[in-house]
mmCIF file of C-alpha atoms in Angstrom:
data_model
loop_
_atom_site.group_PDB
_atom_site.id
_atom_site.type_symbol
_atom_site.label_atom_id
_atom_site.label_comp_id
_atom_site.label_asym_id
_atom_site.label_seq_id
_atom_site.Cartn_x
_atom_site.Cartn_y
_atom_site.Cartn_z
ATOM 1 C CA MET A 1 -7.833 -23.753 -5.796
ATOM 2 C CA GLY A 2 -8.923 -20.421 -7.796
ATOM 3 C CA LEU A 3 -7.951 -16.724 -7.159
ATOM 4 C CA LEU A 4 -10.869 -16.261 -5.157
ATOM 5 C CA GLU A 5 -10.600 -19.158 -3.052
ATOM 6 C CA LEU A 6 -7.330 -17.975 -1.753
ATOM 7 C CA CYS A 7 -7.897 -14.582 -1.397
ATOM 8 C CA GLU A 8 -10.537 -16.123 1.063
ATOM 9 C CA LYS A 9 -7.934 -18.245 2.204
ATOM 10 C CA TYR A 10 -4.926 -15.431 2.938
ATOM 11 C CA PHE A 11 -6.878 -12.006 3.000
ATOM 12 C CA GLU A 12 -10.537 -13.327 4.408
ATOM 13 C CA THR A 13 -12.218 -11.883 1.353
ATOM 14 C CA THR A 14 -12.789 -12.558 -2.012
ATOM 15 C CA ASN A 15 -13.043 -8.840 -3.425
ATOM 16 C CA LEU A 16 -9.669 -8.147 -5.035
ATOM 17 C CA TYR A 17 -10.354 -4.615 -4.171
ATOM 18 C CA GLU A 18 -10.411 -5.278 -0.768
ATOM 19 C CA VAL A 19 -7.592 -7.218 -0.777
ATOM 20 C CA LEU A 20 -5.505 -4.347 -1.877
ATOM 21 C CA GLN A 21 -7.634 -2.019 0.518
ATOM 22 C CA ILE A 22 -8.306 0.355 -2.310
ATOM 23 C CA SER A 23 -11.900 1.354 -3.994
ATOM 24 C CA GLU A 24 -13.301 0.041 -7.176
ATOM 25 C CA LYS A 25 -12.607 3.149 -8.596
ATOM 26 C CA ALA A 26 -8.819 3.241 -8.032
ATOM 27 C CA THR A 27 -6.585 4.301 -10.529
ATOM 28 C CA ASP A 28 -3.754 1.985 -12.107
ATOM 29 C CA LYS A 29 -1.361 4.049 -10.059
ATOM 30 C CA GLU A 30 -3.254 3.568 -6.864
ATOM 31 C CA VAL A 31 -3.431 0.060 -7.830
ATOM 32 C CA LYS A 32 0.256 -0.282 -8.316
ATOM 33 C CA LYS A 33 1.061 1.905 -5.100
ATOM 34 C CA ALA A 34 -1.283 -0.438 -2.897
ATOM 35 C CA TYR A 35 0.223 -3.703 -4.455
ATOM 36 C CA HIS A 36 3.541 -2.473 -3.739
ATOM 37 C CA LYS A 37 2.906 -1.473 -0.267
ATOM 38 C CA LEU A 38 1.088 -4.962 0.607
ATOM 39 C CA SER A 39 3.583 -7.237 -1.153
ATOM 40 C CA LEU A 40 6.617 -5.617 0.804
ATOM 41 C CA LYS A 41 5.125 -7.179 3.696
ATOM 42 C CA VAL A 42 4.629 -10.898 2.439
ATOM 43 C CA HIS A 43 7.567 -10.571 0.203
ATOM 44 C CA PRO A 44 9.307 -14.308 0.453
ATOM 45 C CA ASP A 45 12.649 -12.623 1.075
ATOM 46 C CA ARG A 46 11.209 -10.464 3.736
ATOM 47 C CA VAL A 47 10.082 -12.773 6.078
ATOM 48 C CA ALA A 48 11.038 -15.691 8.683
ATOM 49 C CA GLU A 49 12.219 -18.832 7.194
ATOM 50 C CA GLU A 50 8.775 -20.645 8.524
ATOM 51 C CA GLU A 51 6.785 -18.153 7.053
ATOM 52 C CA LYS A 52 8.142 -18.335 3.499
ATOM 53 C CA LEU A 53 5.799 -20.616 2.613
ATOM 54 C CA GLU A 54 2.702 -18.784 3.204
ATOM 55 C CA ALA A 55 4.561 -15.790 2.413
ATOM 56 C CA THR A 56 5.175 -16.883 -1.437
ATOM 57 C CA GLU A 57 1.499 -17.915 -1.793
ATOM 58 C CA LYS A 58 0.384 -14.615 -0.799
ATOM 59 C CA PHE A 59 2.760 -12.731 -2.989
ATOM 60 C CA LYS A 60 1.527 -14.918 -5.719
ATOM 61 C CA VAL A 61 -2.092 -13.783 -5.167
ATOM 62 C CA LEU A 62 -1.175 -10.062 -4.824
ATOM 63 C CA GLY A 63 0.880 -10.259 -7.894
ATOM 64 C CA SER A 64 -2.422 -11.873 -9.712
ATOM 65 C CA ILE A 65 -4.692 -9.531 -8.219
ATOM 66 C CA HIS A 66 -2.159 -6.248 -9.482
ATOM 67 C CA ALA A 67 -2.269 -8.126 -12.988
ATOM 68 C CA ILE A 68 -6.054 -8.584 -13.354
ATOM 69 C CA LEU A 69 -6.809 -5.002 -12.075
ATOM 70 C CA THR A 70 -4.207 -3.249 -14.350
ATOM 71 C CA ASP A 71 -5.646 -5.245 -17.399
ATOM 72 C CA THR A 72 -8.358 -3.217 -18.923
ATOM 73 C CA SER A 73 -10.162 -6.261 -20.542
ATOM 74 C CA LYS A 74 -9.673 -8.232 -17.381
ATOM 75 C CA ARG A 75 -10.647 -5.926 -15.004
ATOM 76 C CA ALA A 76 -13.567 -4.729 -16.718
ATOM 77 C CA LEU A 77 -14.812 -8.384 -16.904
ATOM 78 C CA TYR A 78 -13.919 -8.627 -12.715
ATOM 79 C CA ASP A 79 -15.948 -5.181 -12.080
ATOM 80 C CA GLU A 80 -18.663 -6.742 -13.928
ATOM 81 C CA THR A 81 -19.356 -10.142 -12.822
ATOM 82 C CA LYS A 82 -16.926 -10.317 -9.539
ATOM 83 C CA CYS A 83 -15.503 -13.526 -11.135
ATOM 84 C CA VAL A 84 -11.970 -14.593 -12.328
ATOM 85 C CA ASP A 85 -11.473 -16.785 -15.300
ATOM 86 C CA ASP A 86 -9.469 -19.731 -13.203
ATOM 87 C CA ASP A 87 -8.131 -21.077 -16.258
ATOM 88 C CA ASP A 88 -6.913 -17.552 -17.042
ATOM 89 C CA TYR A 89 -5.663 -17.122 -13.335
ATOM 90 C CA ASN A 90 -3.829 -20.639 -13.715
ATOM 91 C CA VAL A 91 -1.659 -19.272 -16.726
ATOM 92 C CA ILE A 92 -0.734 -16.118 -14.991
ATOM 93 C CA VAL A 93 -0.082 -17.910 -11.376
ATOM 94 C CA ASP A 94 2.855 -19.730 -12.843
ATOM 95 C CA ARG A 95 4.792 -16.273 -13.669
ATOM 96 C CA ASP A 96 7.893 -15.668 -11.545
ATOM 97 C CA TRP A 97 6.293 -13.108 -9.384
ATOM 98 C CA SER A 98 9.773 -11.937 -8.162
ATOM 99 C CA VAL A 99 10.814 -11.187 -11.498
ATOM 100 C CA TYR A 100 7.241 -9.308 -12.233
ATOM 101 C CA TRP A 101 7.881 -7.468 -8.894
ATOM 102 C CA ARG A 102 11.302 -6.253 -9.730
ATOM 103 C CA LEU A 103 10.366 -4.788 -13.101
ATOM 104 C CA LEU A 104 7.410 -3.015 -11.465
ATOM 105 C CA PHE A 105 9.431 -1.263 -8.905
ATOM 106 C CA LYS A 106 12.788 0.582 -8.589
ATOM 107 C CA LYS A 107 15.364 -0.279 -6.157
ATOM 108 C CA ILE A 108 15.723 2.301 -3.262
ATOM 109 C CA THR A 109 19.396 3.123 -2.735
ATOM 110 C CA ASP A 110 21.134 5.306 -0.078
ATOM 111 C CA GLU A 111 21.376 7.612 -3.027
ATOM 112 C CA ASP A 112 17.312 7.710 -3.521
ATOM 113 C CA ILE A 113 16.904 8.050 0.322
ATOM 114 C CA ARG A 114 19.458 11.012 0.342
ATOM 115 C CA ALA A 115 17.704 12.910 -2.843
ATOM 116 C CA TYR A 116 14.290 11.902 -1.051
ATOM 117 C CA GLU A 117 15.474 14.011 2.001
ATOM 118 C CA LYS A 118 16.799 16.726 0.415
ATOM 119 C CA GLU A 119 13.349 17.159 -1.482
ATOM 120 C CA TYR A 120 11.028 16.439 1.659
ATOM 121 C CA VAL A 121 12.969 18.663 4.337
ATOM 122 C CA GLY A 122 11.540 22.206 4.614
ATOM 123 C CA SER A 123 8.713 20.901 2.237
ATOM 124 C CA ASP A 124 5.059 21.756 2.602
ATOM 125 C CA LEU A 125 4.394 18.132 2.978
ATOM 126 C CA GLU A 126 7.178 18.064 5.930
ATOM 127 C CA LYS A 127 5.264 20.703 7.498
ATOM 128 C CA GLN A 128 2.072 19.008 7.296
ATOM 129 C CA GLU A 129 3.383 16.133 9.040
ATOM 130 C CA ILE A 130 5.017 17.825 11.774
ATOM 131 C CA LYS A 131 1.756 19.569 12.576
ATOM 132 C CA GLN A 132 -0.349 16.530 12.521
ATOM 133 C CA ALA A 133 2.354 14.411 14.662
ATOM 134 C CA TYR A 134 2.059 17.342 16.924
ATOM 135 C CA ILE A 135 -1.637 17.347 17.304
ATOM 136 C CA THR A 136 -1.637 13.616 17.713
ATOM 137 C CA GLY A 137 1.040 13.127 20.304
ATOM 138 C CA LYS A 138 -0.605 16.421 21.942
ATOM 139 C CA GLY A 139 2.744 18.059 21.761
ATOM 140 C CA ASP A 140 4.907 15.043 22.821
ATOM 141 C CA MET A 141 8.450 15.781 21.105
ATOM 142 C CA ASP A 142 9.282 12.092 21.530
ATOM 143 C CA TYR A 143 5.970 10.993 19.534
ATOM 144 C CA ILE A 144 6.999 13.604 17.007
ATOM 145 C CA VAL A 145 10.345 12.790 16.573
ATOM 146 C CA ASP A 146 9.163 9.103 15.920
ATOM 147 C CA HIS A 147 6.608 10.250 13.573
ATOM 148 C CA VAL A 148 8.425 12.699 11.266
ATOM 149 C CA GLN A 149 10.473 11.492 8.562
ATOM 150 C CA PHE A 150 14.018 12.568 8.934
ATOM 151 C CA ALA A 151 13.997 14.057 12.675
ATOM 152 C CA ARG A 152 17.049 13.584 13.925
ATOM 153 C CA SER A 153 17.989 15.292 16.832
ATOM 154 C CA GLU A 154 19.688 18.304 14.857
ATOM 155 C CA GLN A 155 16.718 18.624 13.076
ATOM 156 C CA GLU A 156 14.803 19.352 16.205
ATOM 157 C CA PRO A 157 15.600 22.967 16.691
ATOM 158 C CA ARG A 158 14.054 23.747 13.251
ATOM 159 C CA ILE A 159 11.305 21.452 13.356
ATOM 160 C CA LYS A 160 10.565 23.273 16.940
ATOM 161 C CA ASP A 161 10.545 26.641 15.326
ATOM 162 C CA ILE A 162 8.117 25.392 12.826
ATOM 163 C CA LEU A 163 5.488 24.233 15.800
ATOM 164 C CA ASN A 164 6.086 27.573 17.774
ATOM 165 C CA GLU A 165 5.351 29.590 14.419
ATOM 166 C CA MET A 166 2.317 27.633 14.175
ATOM 167 C CA ILE A 167 1.600 28.143 17.819
ATOM 168 C CA GLN A 168 2.027 31.914 17.497
ATOM 169 C CA ASN A 169 -0.341 31.737 14.269
ATOM 170 C CA GLY A 170 -3.119 29.899 16.358
ATOM 171 C CA GLU A 171 -2.761 27.143 13.830
ATOM 172 C CA ILE A 172 -2.371 24.312 16.979
ATOM 173 C CA PRO A 173 -2.559 25.215 20.702
ATOM 174 C CA ALA A 174 0.406 25.380 22.713
ATOM 175 C CA TYR A 175 0.750 22.111 24.807
ATOM 176 C CA LYS A 176 2.681 22.726 27.880
ATOM 177 C CA ILE A 177 4.599 19.497 27.175
ATOM 178 C CA PHE A 178 6.013 21.224 24.220
ATOM 179 C CA THR A 179 6.536 24.836 25.513
ATOM 180 C CA HIS A 180 8.090 23.596 28.352
ATOM 181 C CA GLU A 181 9.672 20.257 27.773
ATOM 182 C CA PRO A 182 11.978 19.534 30.603
ATOM 183 C CA ALA A 183 15.970 19.347 29.507
ATOM 184 C CA LYS A 184 16.060 15.473 31.043
ATOM 185 C CA LYS A 185 13.058 14.634 28.416
ATOM 186 C CA ARG A 186 15.298 15.681 25.321
ATOM 187 C CA LEU A 187 18.567 13.946 26.829
ATOM 188 C CA ARG A 188 16.874 10.773 26.915
ATOM 189 C CA ARG A 189 15.849 11.213 23.263
ATOM 190 C CA LEU A 190 19.546 11.976 22.291
ATOM 191 C CA ALA A 191 20.793 8.916 24.428
ATOM 192 C CA LYS A 192 18.121 6.686 23.081
ATOM 193 C CA GLU A 193 19.177 7.977 19.057
ATOM 194 C CA ASN A 194 22.922 7.252 20.077
ATOM 195 C CA LYS A 195 21.738 3.936 21.293
ATOM 196 C CA GLU A 196 20.147 2.856 18.171
ATOM 197 C CA ALA A 197 22.775 4.377 16.121
ATOM 198 C CA LYS A 198 25.497 2.311 17.895
ATOM 199 C CA GLU A 199 23.317 -0.928 17.554
ATOM 200 C CA ALA A 200 22.711 -0.261 13.980
ATOM 201 C CA GLU A 201 26.840 0.057 13.496
ATOM 202 C CA GLU A 202 27.199 -3.120 15.719
ATOM 203 C CA MET A 203 24.756 -5.129 13.210
ATOM 204 C CA LYS A 204 26.486 -3.728 10.294
ATOM 205 C CA GLN A 205 30.158 -5.001 11.457
ATOM 206 C CA GLU A 206 28.283 -8.337 12.740
ATOM 207 C CA LEU A 207 26.921 -9.006 9.439
ATOM 208 C CA GLY A 208 30.340 -7.963 7.219
ATOM 209 C CA VAL A 209 28.537 -5.121 5.367
ATOM 210 C CA GLY A 210 29.921 -1.695 4.355
ATOM 211 C CA SER A 211 29.301 0.216 1.469
ATOM 212 C CA GLU A 212 28.631 -2.116 -0.842
ATOM 213 C CA PRO A 213 25.004 -1.643 -2.624
ATOM 214 C CA ASN A 214 23.475 -4.115 -0.824
ATOM 215 C CA SER A 215 24.607 -3.078 2.604
ATOM 216 C CA LEU A 216 21.651 -0.848 3.337
ATOM 217 C CA GLU A 217 19.230 -3.541 2.061
ATOM 218 C CA LEU A 218 20.466 -5.960 4.605
ATOM 219 C CA MET A 219 20.332 -3.195 7.470
ATOM 220 C CA ILE A 220 16.856 -2.704 6.921
ATOM 221 C CA ARG A 221 15.887 -6.265 6.892
ATOM 222 C CA GLN A 222 17.544 -6.952 10.530
ATOM 223 C CA LYS A 223 15.584 -3.944 11.427
ATOM 224 C CA GLN A 224 12.224 -4.728 9.939
ATOM 225 C CA GLU A 225 10.051 -4.319 13.322
ATOM 226 C CA ASP A 226 11.481 -0.749 13.954
ATOM 227 C CA ARG A 227 9.556 2.465 14.134
ATOM 228 C CA ALA A 228 7.139 0.445 12.053
ATOM 229 C CA SER A 229 4.370 3.295 12.617
ATOM 230 C CA GLN A 230 6.515 5.240 9.704
ATOM 231 C CA LEU A 231 6.355 2.271 6.911
ATOM 232 C CA ASP A 232 3.201 3.302 5.340
ATOM 233 C CA ASN A 233 3.710 7.050 5.084
ATOM 234 C CA PHE A 234 7.069 6.700 3.694
ATOM 235 C CA ILE A 235 6.681 3.653 1.474
ATOM 236 C CA ASP A 236 3.659 5.631 -0.188
ATOM 237 C CA ASN A 237 5.950 8.901 -0.876
ATOM 238 C CA LEU A 238 8.866 6.928 -2.100
ATOM 239 C CA ALA A 239 6.670 4.561 -4.062
ATOM 240 C CA ALA A 240 5.119 7.577 -5.994
ATOM 241 C CA LYS A 241 8.387 9.220 -6.930
ATOM 242 C CA TYR A 242 10.930 6.123 -7.482
ATOM 243 C CA GLY A 243 8.083 3.645 -8.521
ATOM 244 C CA ALA A 244 9.014 3.426 -12.113
ATOM 245 C CA GLY A 245 10.263 0.055 -13.265
ATOM 246 C CA THR A 246 13.928 -0.905 -13.424
ATOM 247 C CA LYS A 247 15.537 -4.347 -13.053
ATOM 248 C CA LYS A 248 17.231 -4.598 -10.122
ATOM 249 C CA GLY A 249 16.062 -4.134 -6.076
ATOM 250 C CA SER A 250 14.716 -7.343 -4.709
ATOM 251 C CA LYS A 251 15.190 -7.330 -1.562
ATOM 252 C CA ARG A 252 14.919 -3.528 -0.038
ATOM 253 C CA LYS A 253 13.105 -3.238 3.102
ATOM 254 C CA SER A 254 10.555 -0.829 4.012
ATOM 255 C CA ALA A 255 12.300 2.750 3.399
ATOM 256 C CA ALA A 256 11.208 3.565 6.990
ATOM 257 C CA LYS A 257 13.789 1.412 8.401
ATOM 258 C CA ALA A 258 16.517 3.318 6.015
ATOM 259 C CA GLU A 259 15.755 6.466 8.080
ATOM 260 C CA THR A 260 17.208 4.601 10.983
ATOM 261 C CA THR A 261 20.505 3.433 9.104
ATOM 262 C CA THR A 262 20.526 6.976 7.333
ATOM 263 C CA LYS A 263 20.469 8.576 10.935
ATOM 264 C CA SER A 264 23.309 6.691 11.653
ATOM 265 C CA LYS A 265 25.790 7.326 8.803
ATOM 266 C CA ARG A 266 24.971 10.931 9.128
ATOM 267 C CA ARG A 267 26.562 10.831 12.380
ATOM 268 C CA ARG A 268 29.710 8.998 11.470
#
């Protein structure tokens, strides 16, 4: 089966750009970022055992698309004909795509996340995301905490100060749910955060992981479905900053889940 047929089978389109969810004018950097984000979701090391076979095939397809769209001549040919040379595809599909992937994407470590947090907190990007979460959630701090990176309980006073200043400046409306939030609501939020931290610690002990290099990765894998709403934004930012290739790092999870683990570490 050729590449375009596999695209149709697994992604319901024969358009390589549509598979990666990008425009035909996407830059190489945008192609790489889209490939990174989608390949994380189907990486064979990151799915349940019964899903590995299909995930492996999807992973190969995505790698092949990236290889074509980042090769000037192959991309030009595809853009002109909307066809792929299947003889050429049969050659590149035999690659070890896991090695290809690791060479493209740097391992995200605890240190990377801490460095990113230091750069992010207090930045214009953080303020924009706080504002957007406030508007989308109509002032609900539960929603804001769930959708703003690193929004742990100790950060709430600072986040509220930012929002109050925006309210005073007329940038955002003064939702009553925010300006008159009941104390009990905040306590429930704090209790939920503490519960998550306890569960993460118990899981860590159950897995027998500590401070070794892959401990964060194992935690992230177990928390794969937690806080999924933060995946795209957090991965985009980390991929842009730490996307340069080094060899190791085939078992990291979405950095959105890393935040959950980081939260628990901060309180210990």
